[in-house]
Short mmCIF file of C-alpha atoms and ligand atoms in Angstrom, two decimals:
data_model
loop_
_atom_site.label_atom_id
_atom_site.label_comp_id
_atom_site.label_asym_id
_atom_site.label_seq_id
_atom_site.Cartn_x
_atom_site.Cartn_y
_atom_site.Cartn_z
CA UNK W 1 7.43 31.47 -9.58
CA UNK W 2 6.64 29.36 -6.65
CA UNK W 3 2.12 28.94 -6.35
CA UNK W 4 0.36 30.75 -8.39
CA UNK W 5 -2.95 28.66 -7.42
CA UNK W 6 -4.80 29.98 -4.39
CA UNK W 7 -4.50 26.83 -2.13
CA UNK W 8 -7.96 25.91 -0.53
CA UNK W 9 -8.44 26.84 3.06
CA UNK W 10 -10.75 24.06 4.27
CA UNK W 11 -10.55 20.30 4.20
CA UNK W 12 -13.07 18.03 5.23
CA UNK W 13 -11.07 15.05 6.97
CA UNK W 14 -11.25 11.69 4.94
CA UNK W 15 -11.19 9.28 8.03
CA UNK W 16 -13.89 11.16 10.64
CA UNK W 17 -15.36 13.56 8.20
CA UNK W 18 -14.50 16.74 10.59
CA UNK W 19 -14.55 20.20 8.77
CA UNK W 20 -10.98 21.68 9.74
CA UNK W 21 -9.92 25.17 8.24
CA UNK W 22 -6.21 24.64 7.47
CA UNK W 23 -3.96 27.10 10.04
CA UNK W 24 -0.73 29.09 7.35
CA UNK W 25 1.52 26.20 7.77
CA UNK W 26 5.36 26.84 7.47
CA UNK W 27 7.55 24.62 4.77
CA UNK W 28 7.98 21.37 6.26
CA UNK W 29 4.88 21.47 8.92
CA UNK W 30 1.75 19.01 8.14
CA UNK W 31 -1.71 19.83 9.51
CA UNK W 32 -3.30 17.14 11.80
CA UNK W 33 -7.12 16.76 12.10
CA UNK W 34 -8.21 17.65 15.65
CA UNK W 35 -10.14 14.87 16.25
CA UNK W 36 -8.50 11.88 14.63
CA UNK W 37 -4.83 12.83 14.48
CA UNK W 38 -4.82 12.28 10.49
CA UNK W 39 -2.45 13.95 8.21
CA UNK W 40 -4.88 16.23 6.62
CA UNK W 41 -2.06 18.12 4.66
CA UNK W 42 1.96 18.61 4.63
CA UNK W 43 3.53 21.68 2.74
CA UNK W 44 7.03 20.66 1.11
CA UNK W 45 9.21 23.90 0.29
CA UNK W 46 10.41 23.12 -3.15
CA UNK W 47 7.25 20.35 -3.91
CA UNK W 48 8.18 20.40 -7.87
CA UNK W 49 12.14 20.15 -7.57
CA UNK W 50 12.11 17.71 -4.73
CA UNK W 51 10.10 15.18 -5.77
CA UNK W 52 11.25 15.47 -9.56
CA UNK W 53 14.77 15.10 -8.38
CA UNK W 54 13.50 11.69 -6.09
CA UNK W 55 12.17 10.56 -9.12
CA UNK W 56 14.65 10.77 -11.71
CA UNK W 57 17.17 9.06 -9.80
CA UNK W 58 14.96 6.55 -8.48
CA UNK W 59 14.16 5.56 -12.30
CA UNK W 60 17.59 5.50 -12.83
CA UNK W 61 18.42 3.40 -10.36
CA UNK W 62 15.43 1.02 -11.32
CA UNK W 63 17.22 0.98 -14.71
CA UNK W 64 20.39 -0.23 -13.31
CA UNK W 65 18.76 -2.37 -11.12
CA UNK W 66 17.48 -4.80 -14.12
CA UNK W 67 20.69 -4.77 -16.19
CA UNK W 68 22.46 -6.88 -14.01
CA UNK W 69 23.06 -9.73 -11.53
CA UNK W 70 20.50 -9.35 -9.07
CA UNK W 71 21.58 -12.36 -6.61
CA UNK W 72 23.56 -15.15 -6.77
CA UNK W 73 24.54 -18.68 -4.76
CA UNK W 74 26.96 -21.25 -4.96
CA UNK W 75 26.37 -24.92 -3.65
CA UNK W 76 29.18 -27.43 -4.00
CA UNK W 77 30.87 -25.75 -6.86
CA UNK W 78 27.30 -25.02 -8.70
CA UNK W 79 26.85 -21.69 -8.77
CA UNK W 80 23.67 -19.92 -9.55
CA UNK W 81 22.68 -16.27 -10.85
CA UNK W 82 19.42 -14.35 -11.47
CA UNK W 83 18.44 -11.12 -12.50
CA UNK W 84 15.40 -9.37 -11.12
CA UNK W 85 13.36 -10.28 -14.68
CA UNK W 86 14.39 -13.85 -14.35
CA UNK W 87 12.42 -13.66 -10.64
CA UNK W 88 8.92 -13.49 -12.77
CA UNK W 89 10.58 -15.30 -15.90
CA UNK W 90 10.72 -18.69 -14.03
CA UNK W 91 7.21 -18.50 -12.67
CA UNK W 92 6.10 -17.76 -15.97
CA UNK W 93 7.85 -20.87 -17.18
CA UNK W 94 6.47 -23.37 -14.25
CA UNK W 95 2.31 -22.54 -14.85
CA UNK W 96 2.18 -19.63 -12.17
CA UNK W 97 2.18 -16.89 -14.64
CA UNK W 98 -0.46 -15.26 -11.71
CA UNK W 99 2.19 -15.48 -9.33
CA UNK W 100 4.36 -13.65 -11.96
CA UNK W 101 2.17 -10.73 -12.89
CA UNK W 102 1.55 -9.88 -9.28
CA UNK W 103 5.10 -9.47 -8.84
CA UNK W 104 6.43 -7.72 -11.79
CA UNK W 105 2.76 -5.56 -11.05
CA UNK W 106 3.82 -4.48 -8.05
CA UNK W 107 7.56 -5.22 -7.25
CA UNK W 108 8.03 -2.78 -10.55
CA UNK W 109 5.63 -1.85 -13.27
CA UNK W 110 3.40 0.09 -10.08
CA UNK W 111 6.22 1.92 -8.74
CA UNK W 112 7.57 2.86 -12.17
CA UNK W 113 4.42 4.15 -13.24
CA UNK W 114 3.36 6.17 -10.26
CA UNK W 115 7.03 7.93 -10.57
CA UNK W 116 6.79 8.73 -14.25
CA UNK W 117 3.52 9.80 -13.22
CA UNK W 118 4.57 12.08 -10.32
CA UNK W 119 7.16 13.43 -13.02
CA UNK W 120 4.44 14.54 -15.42
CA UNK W 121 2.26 15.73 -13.05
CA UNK W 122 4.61 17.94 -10.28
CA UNK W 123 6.17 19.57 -13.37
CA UNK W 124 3.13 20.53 -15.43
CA UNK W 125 3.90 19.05 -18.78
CA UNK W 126 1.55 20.26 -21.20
CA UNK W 127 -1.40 17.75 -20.95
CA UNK W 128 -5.08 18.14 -21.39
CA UNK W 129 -7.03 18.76 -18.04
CA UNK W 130 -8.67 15.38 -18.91
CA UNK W 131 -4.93 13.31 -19.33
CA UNK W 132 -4.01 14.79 -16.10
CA UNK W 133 -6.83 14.71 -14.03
CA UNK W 134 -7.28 10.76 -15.01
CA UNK W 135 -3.55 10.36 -14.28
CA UNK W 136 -3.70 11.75 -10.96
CA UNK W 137 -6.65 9.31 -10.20
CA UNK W 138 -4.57 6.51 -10.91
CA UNK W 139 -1.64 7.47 -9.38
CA UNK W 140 -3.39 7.50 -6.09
CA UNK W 141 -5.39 4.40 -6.26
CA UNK W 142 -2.38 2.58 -6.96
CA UNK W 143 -0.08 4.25 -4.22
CA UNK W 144 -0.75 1.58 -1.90
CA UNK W 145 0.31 -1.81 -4.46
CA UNK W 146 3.99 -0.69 -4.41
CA UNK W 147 5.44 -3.18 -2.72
CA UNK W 148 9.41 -2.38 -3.98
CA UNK W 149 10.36 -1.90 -0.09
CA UNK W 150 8.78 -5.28 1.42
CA UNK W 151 10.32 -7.22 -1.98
CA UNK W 152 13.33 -6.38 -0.50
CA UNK W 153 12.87 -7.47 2.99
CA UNK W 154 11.61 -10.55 0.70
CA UNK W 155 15.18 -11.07 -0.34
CA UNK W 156 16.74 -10.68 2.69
CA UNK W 157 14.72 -13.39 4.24
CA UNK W 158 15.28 -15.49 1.79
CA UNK W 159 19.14 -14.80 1.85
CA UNK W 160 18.88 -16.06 5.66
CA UNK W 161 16.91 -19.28 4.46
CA UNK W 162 19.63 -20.25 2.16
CA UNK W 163 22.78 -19.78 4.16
CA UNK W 164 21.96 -23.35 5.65
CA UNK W 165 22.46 -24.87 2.36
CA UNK W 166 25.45 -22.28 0.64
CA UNK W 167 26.95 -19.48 0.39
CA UNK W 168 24.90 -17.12 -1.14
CA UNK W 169 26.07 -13.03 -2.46
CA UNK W 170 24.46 -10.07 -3.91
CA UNK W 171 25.38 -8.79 -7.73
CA UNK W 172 25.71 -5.40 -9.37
CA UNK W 173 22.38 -4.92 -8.83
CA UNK W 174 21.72 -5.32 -5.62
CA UNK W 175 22.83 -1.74 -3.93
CA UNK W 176 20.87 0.39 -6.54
CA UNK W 177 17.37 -1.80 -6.07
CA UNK W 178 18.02 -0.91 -2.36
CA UNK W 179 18.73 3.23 -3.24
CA UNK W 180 15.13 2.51 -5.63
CA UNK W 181 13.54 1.30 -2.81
CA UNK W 182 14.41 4.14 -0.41
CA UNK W 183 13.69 7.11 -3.45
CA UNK W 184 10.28 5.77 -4.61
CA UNK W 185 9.47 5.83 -0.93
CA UNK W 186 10.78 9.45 -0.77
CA UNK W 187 9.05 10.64 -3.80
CA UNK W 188 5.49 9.55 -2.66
CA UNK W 189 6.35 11.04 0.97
CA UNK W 190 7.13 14.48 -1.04
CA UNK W 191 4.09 15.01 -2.82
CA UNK W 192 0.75 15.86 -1.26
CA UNK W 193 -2.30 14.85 -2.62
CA UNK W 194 -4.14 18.33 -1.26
CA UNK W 195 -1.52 20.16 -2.44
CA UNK W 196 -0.87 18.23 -6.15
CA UNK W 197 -5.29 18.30 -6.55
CA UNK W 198 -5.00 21.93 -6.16
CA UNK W 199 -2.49 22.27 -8.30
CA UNK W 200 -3.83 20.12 -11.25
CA UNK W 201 -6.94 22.42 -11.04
CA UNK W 202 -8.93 24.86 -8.13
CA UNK W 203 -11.12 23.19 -6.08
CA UNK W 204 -14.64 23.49 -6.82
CA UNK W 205 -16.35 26.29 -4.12
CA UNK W 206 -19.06 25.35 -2.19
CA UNK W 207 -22.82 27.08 -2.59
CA UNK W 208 -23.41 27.37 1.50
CA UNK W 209 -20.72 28.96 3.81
CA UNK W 210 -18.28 26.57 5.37
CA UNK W 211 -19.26 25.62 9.48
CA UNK W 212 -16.08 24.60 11.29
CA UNK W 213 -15.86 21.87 13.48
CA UNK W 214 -18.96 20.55 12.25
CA UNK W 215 -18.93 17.09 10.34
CA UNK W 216 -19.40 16.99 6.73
CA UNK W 217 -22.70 14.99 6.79
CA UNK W 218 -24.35 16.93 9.31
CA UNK W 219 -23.66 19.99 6.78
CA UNK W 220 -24.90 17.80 3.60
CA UNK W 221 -21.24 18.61 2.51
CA UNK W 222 -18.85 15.32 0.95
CA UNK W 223 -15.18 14.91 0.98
CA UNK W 224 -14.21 13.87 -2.68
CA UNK W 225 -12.72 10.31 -1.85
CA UNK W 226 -9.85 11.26 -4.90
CA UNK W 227 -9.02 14.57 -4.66
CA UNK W 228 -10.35 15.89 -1.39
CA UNK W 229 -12.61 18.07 -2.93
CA UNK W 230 -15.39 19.21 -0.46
CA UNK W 231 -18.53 18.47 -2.75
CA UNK W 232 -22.07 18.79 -2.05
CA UNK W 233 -23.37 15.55 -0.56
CA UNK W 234 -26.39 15.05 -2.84
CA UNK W 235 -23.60 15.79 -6.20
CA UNK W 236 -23.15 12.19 -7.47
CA UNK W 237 -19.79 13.20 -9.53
CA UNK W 238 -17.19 15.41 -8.61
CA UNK W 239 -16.61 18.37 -10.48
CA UNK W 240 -12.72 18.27 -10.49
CA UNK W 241 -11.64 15.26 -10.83
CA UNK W 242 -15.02 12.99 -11.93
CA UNK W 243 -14.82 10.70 -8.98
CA UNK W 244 -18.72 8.96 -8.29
CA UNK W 245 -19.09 9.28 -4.83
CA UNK W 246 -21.63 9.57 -2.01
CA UNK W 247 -21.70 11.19 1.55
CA UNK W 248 -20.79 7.45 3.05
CA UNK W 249 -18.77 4.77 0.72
CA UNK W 250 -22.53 2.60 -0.60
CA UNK W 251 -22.66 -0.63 1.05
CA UNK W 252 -19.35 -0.50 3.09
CA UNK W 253 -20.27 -2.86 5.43
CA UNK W 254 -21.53 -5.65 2.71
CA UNK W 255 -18.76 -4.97 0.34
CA UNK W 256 -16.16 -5.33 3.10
CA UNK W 257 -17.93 -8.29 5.14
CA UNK W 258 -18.47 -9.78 1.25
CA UNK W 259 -14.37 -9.86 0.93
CA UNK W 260 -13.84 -10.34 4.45
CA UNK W 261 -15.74 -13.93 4.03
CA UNK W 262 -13.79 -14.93 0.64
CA UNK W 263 -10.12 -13.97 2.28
CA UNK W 264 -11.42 -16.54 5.26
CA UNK W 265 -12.27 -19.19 2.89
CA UNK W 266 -8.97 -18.78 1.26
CA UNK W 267 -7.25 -18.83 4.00
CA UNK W 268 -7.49 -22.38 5.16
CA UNK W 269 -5.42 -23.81 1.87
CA UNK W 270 -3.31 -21.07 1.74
CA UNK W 271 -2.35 -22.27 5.35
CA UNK W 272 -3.29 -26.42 4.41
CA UNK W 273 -1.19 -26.32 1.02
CA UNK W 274 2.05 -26.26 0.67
CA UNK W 275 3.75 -22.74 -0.36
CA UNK W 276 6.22 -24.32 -2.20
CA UNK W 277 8.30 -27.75 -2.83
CA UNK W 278 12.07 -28.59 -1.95
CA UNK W 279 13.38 -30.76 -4.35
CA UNK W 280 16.88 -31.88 -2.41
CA UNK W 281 18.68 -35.28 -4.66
CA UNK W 282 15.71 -36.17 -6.31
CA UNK W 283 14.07 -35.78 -2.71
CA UNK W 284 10.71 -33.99 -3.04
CA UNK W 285 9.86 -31.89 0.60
CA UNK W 286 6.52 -29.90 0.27
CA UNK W 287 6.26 -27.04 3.14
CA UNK W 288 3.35 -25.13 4.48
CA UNK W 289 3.66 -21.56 5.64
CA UNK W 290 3.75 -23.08 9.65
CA UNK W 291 6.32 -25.89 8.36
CA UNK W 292 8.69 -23.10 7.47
CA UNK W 293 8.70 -20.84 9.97
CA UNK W 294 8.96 -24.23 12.45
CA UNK W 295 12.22 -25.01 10.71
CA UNK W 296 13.94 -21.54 10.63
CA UNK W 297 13.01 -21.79 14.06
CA UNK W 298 14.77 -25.13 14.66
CA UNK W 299 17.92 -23.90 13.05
CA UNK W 300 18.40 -21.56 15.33
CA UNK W 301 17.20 -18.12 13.00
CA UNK W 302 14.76 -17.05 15.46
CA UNK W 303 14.48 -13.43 14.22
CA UNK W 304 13.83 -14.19 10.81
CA UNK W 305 10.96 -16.98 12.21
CA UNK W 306 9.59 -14.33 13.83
CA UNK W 307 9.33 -12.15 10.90
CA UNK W 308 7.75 -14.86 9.02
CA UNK W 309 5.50 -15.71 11.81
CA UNK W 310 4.52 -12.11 12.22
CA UNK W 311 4.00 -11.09 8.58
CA UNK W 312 2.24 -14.54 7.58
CA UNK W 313 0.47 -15.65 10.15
CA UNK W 314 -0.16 -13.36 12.98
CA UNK W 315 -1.23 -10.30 10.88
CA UNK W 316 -3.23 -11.66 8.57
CA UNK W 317 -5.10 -13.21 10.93
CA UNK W 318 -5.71 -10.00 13.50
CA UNK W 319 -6.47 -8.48 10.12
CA UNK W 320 -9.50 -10.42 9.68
CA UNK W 321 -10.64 -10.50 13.13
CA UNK W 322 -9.73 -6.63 13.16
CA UNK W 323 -11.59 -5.86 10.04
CA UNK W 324 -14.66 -7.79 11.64
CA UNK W 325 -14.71 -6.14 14.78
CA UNK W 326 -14.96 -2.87 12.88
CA UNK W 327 -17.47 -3.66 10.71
CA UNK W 328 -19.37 -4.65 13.94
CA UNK W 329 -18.31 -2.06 15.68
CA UNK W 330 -19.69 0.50 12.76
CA UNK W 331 -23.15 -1.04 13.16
CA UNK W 332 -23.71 0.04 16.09
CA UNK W 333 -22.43 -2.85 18.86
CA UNK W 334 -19.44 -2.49 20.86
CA UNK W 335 -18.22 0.35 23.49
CA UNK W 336 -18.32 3.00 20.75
CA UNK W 337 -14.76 3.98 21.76
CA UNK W 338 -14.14 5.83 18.27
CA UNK W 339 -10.26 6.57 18.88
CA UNK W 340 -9.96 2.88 19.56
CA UNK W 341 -11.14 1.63 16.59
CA UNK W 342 -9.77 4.26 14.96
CA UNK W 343 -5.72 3.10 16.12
CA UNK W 344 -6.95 -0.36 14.77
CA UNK W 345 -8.43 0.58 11.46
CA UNK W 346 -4.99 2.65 11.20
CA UNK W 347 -2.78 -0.03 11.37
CA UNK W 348 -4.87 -2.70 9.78
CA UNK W 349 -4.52 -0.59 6.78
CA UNK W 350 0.12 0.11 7.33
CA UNK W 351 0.65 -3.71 8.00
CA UNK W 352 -1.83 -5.21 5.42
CA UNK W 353 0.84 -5.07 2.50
CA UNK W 354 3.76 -6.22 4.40
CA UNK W 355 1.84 -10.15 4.62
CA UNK W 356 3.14 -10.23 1.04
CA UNK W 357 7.26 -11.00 2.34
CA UNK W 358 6.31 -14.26 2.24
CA UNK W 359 4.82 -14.87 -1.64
CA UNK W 360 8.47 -12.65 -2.36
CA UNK W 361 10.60 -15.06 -0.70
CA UNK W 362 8.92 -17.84 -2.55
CA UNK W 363 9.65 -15.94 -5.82
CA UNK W 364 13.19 -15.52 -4.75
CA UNK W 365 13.86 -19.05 -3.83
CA UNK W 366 12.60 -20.76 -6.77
CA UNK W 367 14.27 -18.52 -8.92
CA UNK W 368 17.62 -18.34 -7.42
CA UNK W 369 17.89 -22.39 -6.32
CA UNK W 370 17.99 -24.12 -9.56
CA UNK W 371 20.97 -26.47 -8.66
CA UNK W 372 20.30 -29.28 -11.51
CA UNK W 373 20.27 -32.39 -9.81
CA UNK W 374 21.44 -30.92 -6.43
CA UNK W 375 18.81 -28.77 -5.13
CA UNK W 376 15.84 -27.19 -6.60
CA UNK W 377 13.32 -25.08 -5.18
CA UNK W 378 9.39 -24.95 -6.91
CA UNK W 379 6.16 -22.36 -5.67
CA UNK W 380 3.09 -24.51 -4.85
CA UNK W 381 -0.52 -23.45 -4.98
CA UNK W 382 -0.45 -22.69 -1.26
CA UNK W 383 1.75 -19.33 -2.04
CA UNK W 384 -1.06 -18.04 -4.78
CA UNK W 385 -3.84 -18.63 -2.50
CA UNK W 386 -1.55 -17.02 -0.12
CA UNK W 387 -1.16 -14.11 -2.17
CA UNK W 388 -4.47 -13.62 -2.99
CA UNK W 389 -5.45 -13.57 0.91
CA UNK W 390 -3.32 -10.46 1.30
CA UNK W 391 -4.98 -8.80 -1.60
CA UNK W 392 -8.58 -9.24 -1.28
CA UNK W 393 -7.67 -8.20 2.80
CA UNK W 394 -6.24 -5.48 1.15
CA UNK W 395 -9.31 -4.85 -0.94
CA UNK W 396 -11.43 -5.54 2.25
CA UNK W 397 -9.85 -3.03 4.58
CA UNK W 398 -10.17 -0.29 1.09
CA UNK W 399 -13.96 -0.49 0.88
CA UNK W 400 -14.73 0.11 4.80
CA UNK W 401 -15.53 3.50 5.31
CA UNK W 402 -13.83 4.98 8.22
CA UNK W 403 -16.34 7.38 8.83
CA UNK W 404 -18.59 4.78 10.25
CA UNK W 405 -16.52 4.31 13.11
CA UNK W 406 -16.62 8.18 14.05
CA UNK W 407 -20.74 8.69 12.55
CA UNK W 408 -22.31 7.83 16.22
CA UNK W 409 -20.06 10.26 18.25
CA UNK W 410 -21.22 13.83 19.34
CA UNK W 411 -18.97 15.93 18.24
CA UNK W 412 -20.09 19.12 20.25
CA UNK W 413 -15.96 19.35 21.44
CA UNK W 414 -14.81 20.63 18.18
CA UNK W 415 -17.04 23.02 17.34
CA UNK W 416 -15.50 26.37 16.94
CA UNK W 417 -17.57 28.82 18.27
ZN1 ZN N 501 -10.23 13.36 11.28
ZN1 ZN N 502 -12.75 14.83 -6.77
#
């Protein structure tokens, strides 16, 4: 009893708003939009076992993961120990309790939730249509604040920063966070939205016939920005899964120039205060995001200073000057070179999480360097403000519409005749 629901035969693409008919595909094959490359669709063989298998270990594994010794350091005979809880648990203590909810948010309660999700979903436990179709919004609105994978390049960072001052070694729990990391990632690869929308309920049919190759707006036709439902554009709510939405995201450009402005303003004391405070025999060293990626660097770890640099500097910053151009681009200046802008508006939205290594490292250096009177490591405002740039970027790049970018194009070359 493999599908039993009659999978929908059209898609409208969600980043250039093409009309594509979806070819038969073969287990394992995705379906690329013609114009923009996008990953329209992929067809798993086995998309209820695979992913339910993914997930159940990958729970598992998060279990063992918070039972025990996470990492641990020794400095002239002190030796210290945390558990992954004890990461948030000091921040908590010290007055950043923000600092702490964003991590246990998305270092663990987001990725545990979408997988228990998944489970339920993939599976078809008995739920009401209502349960599951407000389930499945959630789940893929918070797909993208997972951030299990770059906590752990977090840690390994981190582990590089302290070999300077000790020896420092992984616990029990160590190997199965890394297994978590790689399953969640596995799980969400192995379920399709398309495929899981369809699945949850038929797509709604569309009064007019269907024109190929054709853009969505030019046909008054709407992709449903949750479940890919093609909707009629002047239909406020969808019918399947009772997302508002209208033929372009309202005020894109304002929204995301609104954000844009506030992660710019942020910026300067993220990058003016210090990230956190070095408290070495009673000696108190503040350090700014620049001031530690200057020492790694004079130590002689150039590849982790270039991570650093890279993930907390460099992108963040072609982030904002990326997400400008686009919005200018969208209103009508610039060469009009849609693929271009495209590629950028592509990787402004893989990268943007990954600026968040640094705000981990923090977390795992003042949790794991509490020395007594040796060595002690505190977060300083510079890391929240830090963290909130990423997010409202984050936010930023989310309410662009990439449609803009493609609206001014002929599109005569696709058209199917
Ligand atoms: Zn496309
Ligand atoms: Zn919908």
């Amino acid at each position: 009893m493999c599908e039993h629901h009659h999978a929908t035969r059209h898609i409208l693409c969600t980043q250039c708003d093409l009309l594509v008919a979806l070819p038969p595909l073969q287990h394992g094959h995705k379906a690329a939009c013609p114009r923009c490359g996008t990953t329209l669709t992929t067809q798993w063989d086995e998309p209820r076992q695979r992913p339910t298998a993914y997930a159940l270990v990958a729970l598992f594994m998060l279990l063992l993961s918070n039972l025990f010794p996470f990492v641990n350091m020794k400095v002239a005979g002190v030796t210290s120990e945390v558990t992954l809880l004890e990461i948030p648990g000091v921040m908590f203590s010290e007055d950043y309790a923000s600092l702490g909810t964003i991590f246990l948010l998305f270092v663990q309660l987001v990725p545990a939730f979408c997988l228990v999700t998944i489970l339920l979903l993939v599976n078809r436990v008995r739920m009401s249509l209502r349960v599951k179709t407000f389930l499945a919004r959630i789940l893929f609105q918070l797909k993208t604040w997972g951030m299990a994978e770059i906590f752990l390049a977090g840690v390994l960072v981190s582990f590089v920063k302290l070999m300077a001052y000790g020896d420092v070694g992984i616990g029990s729990s160590f190997i199965p966070w890394c297994l978590f990391c790689l399953l969640q990632l596995r799980t969400m690869q192995c379920v399709d939205r398309h495929w899981l929308w369809d699945d949850i309920s038929p797509a709604p049919l569309p009064a007019a016939p269907l024109r190929v190759g054709v853009t969505g707006i030019r046909q008054g036709l709407r992709s449903c920005p949750c479940c890919t439902a093609i909707v009629a554009a002047n239909e406020p709510v969808c019918p399947r899964c009772h997302t508002r939405g209208y033929v372009r995201r309202r005020n894109s450009l304002q929204w995301t120039m609104a954000l844009l402005v506030t992660s710019i303003l942020l910026y300067l004391p993220a990058n003016i205060l210090p990230i956190m405070i070095t408290d070495l025999l009673g000696d108190q060293m503040p350090s700014t995001i620049l001031a530690g990626v200057i020492l790694l660097w004079s130590e002689g770890s150039y590849p982790v200073a270039l991570v650093i640099f890279i993930a907390s500097i460099m992108v963040p910053t072609l982030k904002m000057i990326a997400i400008a151009w686009l919005c200018w681009d969208a209103k009508g200046h610039g060469r009009r070179d849609s693929e271009r802008m495209h590629f950028i508006y592509e990787i402004v939205e893989f990268v943007g999480r990954w600026s968040m290594i640094d705000v981990f490292v923090i977390a795992v250096l003042s949790a794991l360097v509490r020395m007594g009177g040796l060595m002690n490591i505190y977060p300083a405002m510079g890391a929240l403000m830090f963290a909130l740039v990423v997010i409202i970027t984050m936010f930023a790049a989310m309410t662009f519409d990439p449609r803009l970018t493609w609206d001014r194009e002929p599109e005569s070359s696709h058209e199917e005749s």
